[in-house]
Coordinates of C-alpha atoms and ligand atoms in Angstrom, one line a residue:
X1080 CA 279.9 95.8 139.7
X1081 CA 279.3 93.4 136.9
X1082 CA 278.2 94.6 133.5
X1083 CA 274.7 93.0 134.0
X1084 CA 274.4 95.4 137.1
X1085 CA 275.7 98.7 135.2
X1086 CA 273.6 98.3 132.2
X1087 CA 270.3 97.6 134.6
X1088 CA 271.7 100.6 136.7
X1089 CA 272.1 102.8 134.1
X1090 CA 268.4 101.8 132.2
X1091 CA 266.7 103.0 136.0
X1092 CA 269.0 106.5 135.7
X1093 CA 267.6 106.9 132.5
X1094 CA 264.1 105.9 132.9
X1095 CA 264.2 108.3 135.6
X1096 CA 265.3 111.1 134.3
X1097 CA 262.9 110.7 131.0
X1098 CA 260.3 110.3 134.0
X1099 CA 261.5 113.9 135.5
X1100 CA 262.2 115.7 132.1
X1101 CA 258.4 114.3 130.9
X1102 CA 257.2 115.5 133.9
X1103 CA 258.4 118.4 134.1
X1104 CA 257.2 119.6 130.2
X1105 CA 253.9 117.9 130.7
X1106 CA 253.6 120.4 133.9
X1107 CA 254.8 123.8 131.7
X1108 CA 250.8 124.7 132.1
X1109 CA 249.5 122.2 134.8
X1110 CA 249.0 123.8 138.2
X1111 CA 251.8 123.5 140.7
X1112 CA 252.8 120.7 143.2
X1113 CA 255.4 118.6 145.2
X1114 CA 257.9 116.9 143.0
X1115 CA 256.9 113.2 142.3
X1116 CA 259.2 110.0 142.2
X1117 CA 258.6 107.4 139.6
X1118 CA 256.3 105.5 140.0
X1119 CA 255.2 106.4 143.6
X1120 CA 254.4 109.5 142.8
X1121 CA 254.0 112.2 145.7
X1122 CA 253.6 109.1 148.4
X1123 CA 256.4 110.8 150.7
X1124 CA 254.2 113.7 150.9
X1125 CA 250.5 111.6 151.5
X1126 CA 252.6 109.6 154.4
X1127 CA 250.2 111.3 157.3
X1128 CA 247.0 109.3 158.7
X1129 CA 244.8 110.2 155.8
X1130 CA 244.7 111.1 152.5
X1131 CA 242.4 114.6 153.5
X1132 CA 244.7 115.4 155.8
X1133 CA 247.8 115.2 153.5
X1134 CA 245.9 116.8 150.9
X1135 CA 245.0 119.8 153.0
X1136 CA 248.2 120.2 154.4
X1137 CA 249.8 120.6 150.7
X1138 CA 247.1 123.2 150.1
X1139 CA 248.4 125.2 152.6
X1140 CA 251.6 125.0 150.8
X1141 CA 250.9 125.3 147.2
X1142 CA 247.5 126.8 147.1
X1143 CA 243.9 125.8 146.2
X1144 CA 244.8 124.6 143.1
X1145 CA 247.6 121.8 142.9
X1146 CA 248.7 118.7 140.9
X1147 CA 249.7 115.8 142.8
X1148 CA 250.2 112.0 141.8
X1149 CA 248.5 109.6 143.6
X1150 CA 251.4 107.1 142.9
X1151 CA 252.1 107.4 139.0
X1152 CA 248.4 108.7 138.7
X1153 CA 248.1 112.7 138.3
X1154 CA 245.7 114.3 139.9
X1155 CA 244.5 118.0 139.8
X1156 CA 242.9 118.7 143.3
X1157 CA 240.9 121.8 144.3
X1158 CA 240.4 123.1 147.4
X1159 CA 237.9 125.9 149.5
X1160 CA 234.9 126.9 148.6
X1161 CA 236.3 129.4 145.3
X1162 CA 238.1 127.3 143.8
X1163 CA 235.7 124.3 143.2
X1164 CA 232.5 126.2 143.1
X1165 CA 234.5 128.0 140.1
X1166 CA 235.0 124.3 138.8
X1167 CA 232.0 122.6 139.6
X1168 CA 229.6 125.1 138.8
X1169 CA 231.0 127.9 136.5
X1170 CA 232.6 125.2 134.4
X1171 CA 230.7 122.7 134.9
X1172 CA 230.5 121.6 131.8
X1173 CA 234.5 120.7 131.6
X1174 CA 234.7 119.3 134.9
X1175 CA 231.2 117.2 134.4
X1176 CA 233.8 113.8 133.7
X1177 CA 234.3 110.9 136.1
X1178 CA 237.7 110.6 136.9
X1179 CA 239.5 107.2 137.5
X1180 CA 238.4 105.4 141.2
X1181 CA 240.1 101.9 141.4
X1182 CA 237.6 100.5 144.3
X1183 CA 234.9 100.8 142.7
X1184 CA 236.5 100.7 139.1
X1185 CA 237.4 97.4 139.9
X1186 CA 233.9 96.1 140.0
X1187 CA 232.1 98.8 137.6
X1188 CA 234.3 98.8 135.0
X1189 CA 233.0 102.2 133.9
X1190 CA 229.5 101.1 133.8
X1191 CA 226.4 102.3 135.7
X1192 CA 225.6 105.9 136.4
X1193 CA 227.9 106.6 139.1
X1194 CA 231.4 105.8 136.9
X1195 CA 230.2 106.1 133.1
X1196 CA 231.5 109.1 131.0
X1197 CA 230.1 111.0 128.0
X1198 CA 227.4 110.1 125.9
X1199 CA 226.3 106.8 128.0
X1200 CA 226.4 108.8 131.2
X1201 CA 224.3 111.4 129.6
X1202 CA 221.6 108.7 128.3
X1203 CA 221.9 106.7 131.7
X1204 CA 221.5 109.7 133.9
X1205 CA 218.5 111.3 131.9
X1206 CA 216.7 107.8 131.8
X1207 CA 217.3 107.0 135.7
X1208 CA 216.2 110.8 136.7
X1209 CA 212.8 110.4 134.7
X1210 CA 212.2 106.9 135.8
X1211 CA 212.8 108.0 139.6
X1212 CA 210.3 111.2 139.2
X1213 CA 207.7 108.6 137.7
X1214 CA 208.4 106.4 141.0
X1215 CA 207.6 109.6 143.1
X1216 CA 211.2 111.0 143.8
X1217 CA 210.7 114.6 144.9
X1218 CA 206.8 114.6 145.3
X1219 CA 203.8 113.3 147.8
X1220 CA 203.9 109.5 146.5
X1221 CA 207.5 109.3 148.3
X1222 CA 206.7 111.2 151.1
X1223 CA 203.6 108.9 152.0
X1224 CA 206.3 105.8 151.5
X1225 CA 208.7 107.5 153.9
X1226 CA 206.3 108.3 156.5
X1227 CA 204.8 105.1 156.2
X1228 CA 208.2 103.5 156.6
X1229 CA 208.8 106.0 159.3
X1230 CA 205.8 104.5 161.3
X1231 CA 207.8 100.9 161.3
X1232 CA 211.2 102.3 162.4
X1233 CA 209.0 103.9 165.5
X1234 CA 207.5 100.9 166.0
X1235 CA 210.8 99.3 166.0
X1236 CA 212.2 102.2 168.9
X1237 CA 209.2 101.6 170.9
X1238 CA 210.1 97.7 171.3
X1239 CA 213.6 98.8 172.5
X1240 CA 211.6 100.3 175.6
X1241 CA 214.5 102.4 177.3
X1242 CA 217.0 100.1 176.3
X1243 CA 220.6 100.3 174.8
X1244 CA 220.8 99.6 171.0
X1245 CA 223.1 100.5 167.7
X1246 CA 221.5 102.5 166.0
X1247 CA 223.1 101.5 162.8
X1248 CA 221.3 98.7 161.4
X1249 CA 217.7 100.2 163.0
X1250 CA 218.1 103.1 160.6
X1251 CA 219.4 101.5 157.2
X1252 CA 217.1 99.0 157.6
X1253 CA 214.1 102.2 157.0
X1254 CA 216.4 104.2 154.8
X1255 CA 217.4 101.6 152.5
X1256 CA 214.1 100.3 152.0
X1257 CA 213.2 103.6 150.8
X1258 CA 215.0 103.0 147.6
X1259 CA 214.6 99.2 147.9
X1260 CA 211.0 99.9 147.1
X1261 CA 211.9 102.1 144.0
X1262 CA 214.0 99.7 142.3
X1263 CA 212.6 96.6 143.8
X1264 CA 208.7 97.2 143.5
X1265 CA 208.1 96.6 147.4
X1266 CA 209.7 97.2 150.5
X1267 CA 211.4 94.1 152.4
X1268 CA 210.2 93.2 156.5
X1269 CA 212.9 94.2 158.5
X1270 CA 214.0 90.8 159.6
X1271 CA 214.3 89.7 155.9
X1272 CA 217.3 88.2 155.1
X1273 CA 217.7 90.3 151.7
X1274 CA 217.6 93.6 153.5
X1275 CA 220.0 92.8 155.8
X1276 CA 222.5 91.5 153.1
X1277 CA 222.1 94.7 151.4
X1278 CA 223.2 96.5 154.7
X1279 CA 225.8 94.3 155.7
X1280 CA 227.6 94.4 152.2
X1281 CA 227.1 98.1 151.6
X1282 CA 228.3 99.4 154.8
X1283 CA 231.5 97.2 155.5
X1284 CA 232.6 98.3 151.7
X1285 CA 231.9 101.9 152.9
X1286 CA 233.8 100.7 156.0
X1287 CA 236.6 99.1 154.1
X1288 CA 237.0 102.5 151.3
X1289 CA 237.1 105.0 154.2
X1290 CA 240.0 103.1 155.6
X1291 CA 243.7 103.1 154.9
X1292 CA 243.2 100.0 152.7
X1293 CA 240.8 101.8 151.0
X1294 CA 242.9 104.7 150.0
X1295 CA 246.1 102.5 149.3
X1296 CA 244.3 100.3 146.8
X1297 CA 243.1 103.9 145.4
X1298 CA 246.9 104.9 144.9
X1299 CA 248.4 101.1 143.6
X1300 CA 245.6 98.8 142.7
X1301 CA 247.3 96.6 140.6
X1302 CA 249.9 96.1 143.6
X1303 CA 247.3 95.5 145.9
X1304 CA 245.5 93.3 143.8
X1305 CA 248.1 90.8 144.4
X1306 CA 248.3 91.1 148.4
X1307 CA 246.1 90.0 151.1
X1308 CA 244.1 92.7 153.0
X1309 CA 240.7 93.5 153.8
X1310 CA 240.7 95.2 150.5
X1311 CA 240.0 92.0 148.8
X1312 CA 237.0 91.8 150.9
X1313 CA 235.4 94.9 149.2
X1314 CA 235.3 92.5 145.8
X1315 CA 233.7 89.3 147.1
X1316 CA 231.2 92.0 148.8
X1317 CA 230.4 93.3 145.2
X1318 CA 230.4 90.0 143.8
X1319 CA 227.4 88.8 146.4
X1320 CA 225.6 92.3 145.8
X1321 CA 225.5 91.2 142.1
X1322 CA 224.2 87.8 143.1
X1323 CA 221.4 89.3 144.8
X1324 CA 220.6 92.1 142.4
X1325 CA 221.2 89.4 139.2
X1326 CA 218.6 87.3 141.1
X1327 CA 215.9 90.1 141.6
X1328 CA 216.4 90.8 137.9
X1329 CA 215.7 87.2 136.7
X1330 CA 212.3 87.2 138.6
X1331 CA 211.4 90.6 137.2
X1332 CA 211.8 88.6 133.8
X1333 CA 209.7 85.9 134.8
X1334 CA 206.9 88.2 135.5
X1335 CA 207.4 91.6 134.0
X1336 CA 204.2 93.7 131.7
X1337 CA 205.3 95.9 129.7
X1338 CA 202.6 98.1 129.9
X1339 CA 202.4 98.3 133.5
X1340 CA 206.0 98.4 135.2
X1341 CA 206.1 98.0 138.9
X1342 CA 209.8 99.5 139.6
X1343 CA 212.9 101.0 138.5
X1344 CA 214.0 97.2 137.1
X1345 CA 210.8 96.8 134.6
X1346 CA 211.1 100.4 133.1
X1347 CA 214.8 99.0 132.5
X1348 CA 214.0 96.3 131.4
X1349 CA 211.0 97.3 129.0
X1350 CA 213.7 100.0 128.0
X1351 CA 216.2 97.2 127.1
X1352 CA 213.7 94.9 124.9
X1353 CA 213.0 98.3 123.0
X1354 CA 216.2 98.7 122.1
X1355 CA 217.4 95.2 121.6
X1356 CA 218.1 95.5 117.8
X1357 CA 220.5 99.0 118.4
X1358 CA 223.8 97.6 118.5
X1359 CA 224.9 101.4 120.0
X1360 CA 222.0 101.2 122.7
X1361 CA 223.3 101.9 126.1
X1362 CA 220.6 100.0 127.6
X1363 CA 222.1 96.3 128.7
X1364 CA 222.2 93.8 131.0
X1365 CA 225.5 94.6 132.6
X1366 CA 224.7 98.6 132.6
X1367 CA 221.2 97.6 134.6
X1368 CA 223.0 95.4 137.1
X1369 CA 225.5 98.3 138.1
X1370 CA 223.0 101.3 137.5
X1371 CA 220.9 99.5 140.3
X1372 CA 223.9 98.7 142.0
X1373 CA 224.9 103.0 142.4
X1374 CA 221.3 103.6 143.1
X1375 CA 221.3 101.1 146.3
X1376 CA 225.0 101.9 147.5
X1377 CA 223.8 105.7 147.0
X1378 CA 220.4 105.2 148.7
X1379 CA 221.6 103.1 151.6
X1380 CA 224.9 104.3 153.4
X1381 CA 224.6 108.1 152.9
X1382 CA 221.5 108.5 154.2
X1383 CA 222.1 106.0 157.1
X1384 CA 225.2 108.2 157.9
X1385 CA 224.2 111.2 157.8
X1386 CA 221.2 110.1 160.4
X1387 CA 224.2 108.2 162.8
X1388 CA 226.4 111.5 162.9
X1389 CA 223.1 113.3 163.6
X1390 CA 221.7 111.3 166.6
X1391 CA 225.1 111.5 168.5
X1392 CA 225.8 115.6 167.7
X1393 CA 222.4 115.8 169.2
X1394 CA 223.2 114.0 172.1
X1395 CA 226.6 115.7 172.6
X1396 CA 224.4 118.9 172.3
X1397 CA 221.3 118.4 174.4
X1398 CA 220.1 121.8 174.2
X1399 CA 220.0 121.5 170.5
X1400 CA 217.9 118.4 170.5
X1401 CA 215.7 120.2 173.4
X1402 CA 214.8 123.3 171.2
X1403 CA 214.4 121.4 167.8
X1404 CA 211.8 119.1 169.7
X1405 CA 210.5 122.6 170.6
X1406 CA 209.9 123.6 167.1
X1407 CA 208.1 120.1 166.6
X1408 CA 206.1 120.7 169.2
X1409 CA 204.8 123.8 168.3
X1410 CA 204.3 123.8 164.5
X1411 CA 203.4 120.2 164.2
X1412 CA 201.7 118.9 167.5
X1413 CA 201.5 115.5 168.3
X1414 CA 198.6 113.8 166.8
X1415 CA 200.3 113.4 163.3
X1416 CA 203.1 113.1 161.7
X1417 CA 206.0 115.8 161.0
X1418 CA 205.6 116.5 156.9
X1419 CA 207.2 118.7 154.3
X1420 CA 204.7 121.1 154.0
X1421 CA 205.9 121.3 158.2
X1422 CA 209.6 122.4 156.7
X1423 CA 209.2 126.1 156.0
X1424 CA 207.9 127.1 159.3
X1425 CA 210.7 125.3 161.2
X1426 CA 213.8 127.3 160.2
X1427 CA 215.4 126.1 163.4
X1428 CA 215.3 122.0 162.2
X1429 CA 215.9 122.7 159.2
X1430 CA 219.3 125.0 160.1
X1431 CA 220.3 122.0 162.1
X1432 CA 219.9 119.4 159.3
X1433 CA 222.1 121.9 157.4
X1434 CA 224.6 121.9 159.5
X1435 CA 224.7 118.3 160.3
X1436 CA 225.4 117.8 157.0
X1437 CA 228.3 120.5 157.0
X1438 CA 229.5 119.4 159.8
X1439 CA 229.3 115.6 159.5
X1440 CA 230.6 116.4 155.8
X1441 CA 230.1 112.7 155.1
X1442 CA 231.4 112.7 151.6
X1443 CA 234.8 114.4 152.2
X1444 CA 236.7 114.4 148.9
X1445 CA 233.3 114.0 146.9
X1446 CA 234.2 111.2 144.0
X1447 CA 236.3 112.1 141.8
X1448 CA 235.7 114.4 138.4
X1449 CA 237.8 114.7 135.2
X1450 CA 238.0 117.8 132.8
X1451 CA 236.4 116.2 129.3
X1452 CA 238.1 118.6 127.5
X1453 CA 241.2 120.9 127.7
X1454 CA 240.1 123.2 129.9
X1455 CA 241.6 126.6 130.9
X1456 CA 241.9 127.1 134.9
X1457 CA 242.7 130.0 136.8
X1458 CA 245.5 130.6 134.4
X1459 CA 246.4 126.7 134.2
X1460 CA 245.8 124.2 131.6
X1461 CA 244.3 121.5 132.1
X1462 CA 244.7 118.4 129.6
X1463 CA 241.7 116.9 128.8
X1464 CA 241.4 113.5 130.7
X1465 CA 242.9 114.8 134.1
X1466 CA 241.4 113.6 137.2
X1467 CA 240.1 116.5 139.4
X1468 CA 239.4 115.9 143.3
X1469 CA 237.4 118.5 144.6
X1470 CA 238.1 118.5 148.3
X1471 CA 234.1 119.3 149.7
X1472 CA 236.0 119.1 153.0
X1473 CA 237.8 122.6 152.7
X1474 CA 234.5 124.0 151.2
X1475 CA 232.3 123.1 154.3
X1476 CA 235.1 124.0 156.6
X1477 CA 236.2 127.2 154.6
X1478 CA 236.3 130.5 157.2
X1479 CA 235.2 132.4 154.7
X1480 CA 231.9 130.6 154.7
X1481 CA 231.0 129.7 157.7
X1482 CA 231.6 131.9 161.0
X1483 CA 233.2 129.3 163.2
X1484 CA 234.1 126.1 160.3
X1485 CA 235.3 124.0 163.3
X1486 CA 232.1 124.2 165.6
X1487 CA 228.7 122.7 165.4
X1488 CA 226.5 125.6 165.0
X1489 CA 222.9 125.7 163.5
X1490 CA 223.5 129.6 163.8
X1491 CA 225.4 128.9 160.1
X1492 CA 222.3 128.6 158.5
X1493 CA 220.3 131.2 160.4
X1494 CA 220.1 134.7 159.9
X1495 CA 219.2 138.2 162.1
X1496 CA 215.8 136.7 162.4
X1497 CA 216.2 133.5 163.1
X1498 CA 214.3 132.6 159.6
X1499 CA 216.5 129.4 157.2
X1500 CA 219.5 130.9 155.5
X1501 CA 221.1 129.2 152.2
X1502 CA 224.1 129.2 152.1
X1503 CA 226.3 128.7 148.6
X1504 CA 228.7 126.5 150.3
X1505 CA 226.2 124.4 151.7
X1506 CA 227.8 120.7 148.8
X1507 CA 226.9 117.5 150.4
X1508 CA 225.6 116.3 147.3
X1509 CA 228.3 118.1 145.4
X1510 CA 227.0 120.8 142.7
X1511 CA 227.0 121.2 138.5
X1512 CA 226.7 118.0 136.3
X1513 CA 227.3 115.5 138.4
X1514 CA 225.3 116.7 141.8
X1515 CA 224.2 113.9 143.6
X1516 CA 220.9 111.8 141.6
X1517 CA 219.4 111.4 144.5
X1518 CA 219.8 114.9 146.6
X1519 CA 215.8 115.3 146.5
X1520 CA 214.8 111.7 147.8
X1521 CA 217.5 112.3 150.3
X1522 CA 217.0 115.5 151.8
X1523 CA 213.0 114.5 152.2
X1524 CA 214.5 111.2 154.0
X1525 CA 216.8 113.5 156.3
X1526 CA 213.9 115.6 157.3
X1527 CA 210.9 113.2 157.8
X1528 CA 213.1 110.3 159.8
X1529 CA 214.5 113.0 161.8
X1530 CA 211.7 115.0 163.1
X1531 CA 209.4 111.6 163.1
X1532 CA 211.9 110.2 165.5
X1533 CA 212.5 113.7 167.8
X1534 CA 208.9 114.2 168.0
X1535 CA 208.1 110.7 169.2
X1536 CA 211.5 110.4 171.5
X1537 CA 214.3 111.4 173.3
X1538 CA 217.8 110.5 172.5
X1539 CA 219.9 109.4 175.4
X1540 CA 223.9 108.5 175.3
X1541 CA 224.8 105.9 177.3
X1542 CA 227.8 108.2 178.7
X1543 CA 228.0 111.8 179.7
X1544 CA 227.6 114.1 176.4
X1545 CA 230.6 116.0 176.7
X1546 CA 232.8 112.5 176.4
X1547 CA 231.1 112.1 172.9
X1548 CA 233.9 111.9 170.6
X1549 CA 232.5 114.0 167.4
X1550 CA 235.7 112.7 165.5
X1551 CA 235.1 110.4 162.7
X1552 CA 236.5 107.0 163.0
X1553 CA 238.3 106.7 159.7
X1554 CA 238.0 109.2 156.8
X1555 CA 238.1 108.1 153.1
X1556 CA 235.5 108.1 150.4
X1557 CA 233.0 109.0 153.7
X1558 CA 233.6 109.9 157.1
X1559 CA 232.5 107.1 159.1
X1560 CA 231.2 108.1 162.4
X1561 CA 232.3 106.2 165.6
X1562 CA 230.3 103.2 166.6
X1563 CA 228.1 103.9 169.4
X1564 CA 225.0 102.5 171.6
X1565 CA 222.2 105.0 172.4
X1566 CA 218.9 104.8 174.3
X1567 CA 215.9 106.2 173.0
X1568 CA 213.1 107.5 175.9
X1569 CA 209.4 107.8 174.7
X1570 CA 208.4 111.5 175.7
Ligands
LIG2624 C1 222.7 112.3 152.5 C2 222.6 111.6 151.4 C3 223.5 111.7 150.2 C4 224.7 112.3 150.0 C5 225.5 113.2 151.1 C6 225.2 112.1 148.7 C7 226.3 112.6 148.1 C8 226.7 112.4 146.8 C9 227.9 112.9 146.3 C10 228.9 113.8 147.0 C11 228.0 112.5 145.0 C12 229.1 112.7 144.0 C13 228.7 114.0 143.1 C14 229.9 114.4 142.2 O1 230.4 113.5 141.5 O2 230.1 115.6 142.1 C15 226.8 111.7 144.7 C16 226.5 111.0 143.5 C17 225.5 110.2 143.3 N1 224.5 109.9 144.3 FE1 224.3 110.6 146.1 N2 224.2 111.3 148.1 C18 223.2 111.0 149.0 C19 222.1 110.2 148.7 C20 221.8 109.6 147.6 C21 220.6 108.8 147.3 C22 219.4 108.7 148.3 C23 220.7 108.3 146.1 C24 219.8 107.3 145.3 C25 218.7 107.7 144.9 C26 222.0 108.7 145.5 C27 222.5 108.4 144.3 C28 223.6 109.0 143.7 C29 224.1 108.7 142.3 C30 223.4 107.7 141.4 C31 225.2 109.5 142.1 C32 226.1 109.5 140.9 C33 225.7 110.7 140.0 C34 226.5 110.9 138.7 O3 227.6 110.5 138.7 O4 225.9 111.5 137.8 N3 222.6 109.5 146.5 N4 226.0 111.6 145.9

């Protein structure tokens, strides 16, 4: 061996062992974990098909509360339903931080609701909450715009007349414009060409971070920025999503009163001109373009999901479908539509939303948090800045939650009686600080699509319902169901 060699040779010993000895001080009060190699981290242990799965499987070995590294990234993660409740809620305060999430970080560069930390996250989240209340999130103004968008995506069934469809792009199309009217000022015709761009760009980037790519370019973005992959795909999608929005924006400019603001853009808008001469305003041109940007990614796929995993459960289990059109039947009738006043007398619906939502679990690692201080952990310390991953997974499949975690079963949210029973492990849309924005708009979407829809139809598969495969097709920021065709039958 040359001198050349030795000297490199002996630089990589040493780098490695400062990388070991650092390592292992830094961990002195950091919770436990597999031992990490430079630079890639604990990726010998996050070889199986998903990161979930490896990340449950080292829970098993090292507890609910370990450190990995996600490549030379560390990473607190937390799993069953103790552990991050303790977090999320108890401490929310530490935990309330947004922790490092290259796919989207890529794009957002911190900005925008969704990925901003401290103070602007603060200001940004207040603002958006009180200009969504004023646009009718969580009372009768949205309820009449979702029942009135519910009467199109009927409509819409009807013409399929018995017929095999996807049901994918017939129900973002009514979800989405849900919040497309928020932000937007008006709801688009479902053959517009703007709607469907939304949809299209949305859910193949859901696709594409729910996939291995996903999750590599999660662990070694700056690799991956340099190879070819669907990955890259994800960035020209967010690129023509800014088009669009940047081009909404400019027409809201053209035409925008002050004193009467039509949507979420014109309050932003009217908000930005007031604070044009603050050189610390958070209010700016880039922040409105990715704020509207979490608010339509939010709004479109989850919802849409959560309504795909739902129609094929029911059609798995057709005795479920049978008795919630029961409930439908009896409480609401059929001259009008199913509302939310309809909710509290139809425990039985309501128990199997619930549990479509456990059970579909569509968010499965939630996005990631970080502790904004040092922060004291079930005896741990945790160094302010440290990503947290709070596995919702292990919380909605925790046995000491839930009966029978691994079954569909609206008996989970059901008591002696029969009547609706909460339960505290019930986190779709997370819990603490950073709970989901839009958890009240959603969970009036989830009820008045669904019970519109099962009041008006039937849901058919196209195969026999024990061959539906419940299994989602990839798992990674969501679980993505499988692609299927259904029939609906007008009853
Ligand atoms: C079934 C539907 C939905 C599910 C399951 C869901 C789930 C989630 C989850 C798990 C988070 C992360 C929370 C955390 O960091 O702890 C989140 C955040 C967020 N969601 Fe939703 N969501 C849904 C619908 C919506 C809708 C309809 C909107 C739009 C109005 C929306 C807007 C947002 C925003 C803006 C955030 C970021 C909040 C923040 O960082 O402060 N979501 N959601």
């Amino acid at each position: 061996m040359d001198s050349v060699s030795t000297a490199i040779l002996l630089l990589i010993l040493a780098l490695v062992c400062l990388f070991l000895t650092l390592s292992s001080r830094d961990k002195g009060q950091l919770p436990p974990g597999p031992r990490p190699l430079p630079l890639l981290g604990n990726l010998l242990q996050l070889r199986s098909q998903d990161l979930l799965t490896s990340l449950t499987k080292l829970s098993k070995e090292y507890g609910s509360v370990f450190t990995v590294y996600l490549g030379p990234r560390r990473v607190v993660v937390l799993s069953g339903y103790q552990a991050v409740k303790e977090a999320l809620v108890d401490q929310g305060e530490e935990f309330s931080g947004r922790g490092e999430y290259p796919v989207f970080f890529n794009f957002t560069k911190g900005n925008g609701i969704a990925f901003s930390n401290g103070e602007r996250w603060k200001v940004l989240r207040r603002y958006s909450l009180h200009i969504l209340r004023n646009f009718g999130m969580g009372n009768r103004s949205i309820e009449q715009q979702i029942l009135e968008e519910g009467r199109f995506l009927l409509e819409e069934l009807q013409k399929t007349e018995g017929q095999p469809f996807s049901p994918l792009f017939m129900l973002s199309r009514s979800v989405s414009n849900i919040i497309c009217s928020v932000i937007f000022g008006s709801r688009f015709h479902y053959d517009d060409e703007r709607l469907l761009t939304i949809i299209r760009l949305i859910n193949d980037n859901f696709q594409i971070m729910s996939s291995a790519w996903g999750e590599l370019y999660n662990i070694f973005p700056s690799l991956l920025d340099w190879m070819p992959g669907p990955h890259r795909r994800m960035f020209q999608n967010f690129g023509r999503m800014k088009d669009l929005i940047a081009r909404s924006i400019r027409e809201h400019q053209a035409s925008l009163d002050p004193n009467s603001p039509r949507d979420f853009i014109d309050c932003f808008l009217t908000k930005m001109a007031e604070e044009k001469k603050d050189p610390l305003s958070h209010f700016c041109m880039d922040t409105l373009l990715m704020t509207t940007h979490n608010l339509l990614f939010g709004g479109t796929e989850t919802v849409g999901t959560t309504l795909r995993h739902a129609f094929l459960i029911l059609m798995k289990y057709p005795k479920v479908q049978a008795r919630v059109q029961e409930e439908i039947d009896r409480v609401v009738g059929r001259s009008r539509l199913p509302s939310l006043d309809d909710r509290a007398a139809m425990p039985y619906t309501d128990a199997v939303i619930h549990e479509v939502q456990r059970f579909a679990d569509i968010i499965p690692m939630n996005l990631p948090h970080r502790v904004t201080r040092d922060t004291a952990f079930r005896g741990f310390l945790l160094p302010k800045g440290t990503d947290v991953i709070t596995l919702l997974n292990t919380v909605h499949y925790d046995p000491s939650q839930f009966l029978k975690p691994q079954e569909f079963n609206p008996e989970h949210f059901l008591d002696a009686n029969q009547s609706f029973k909460k339960s505290p492990a019930y986190m779709p849309f997370s819990a603490g600080r950073r709970l989901c924005l839009g958890e009240p708009l959603a969970r009036m979407e989830l009820f008045l699509f669904f019970t519109a829809i099962l009041q008006n139809f039937t849901l058919q598969p196209l195969g026999a319902p024990e061959d539906i495969d419940l299994t989602p097709l990839s798992t990674g920021l969501g679980n993505v169901p499988r692609p299927y065709e259904m029939r609906v039958i007008l009853r």
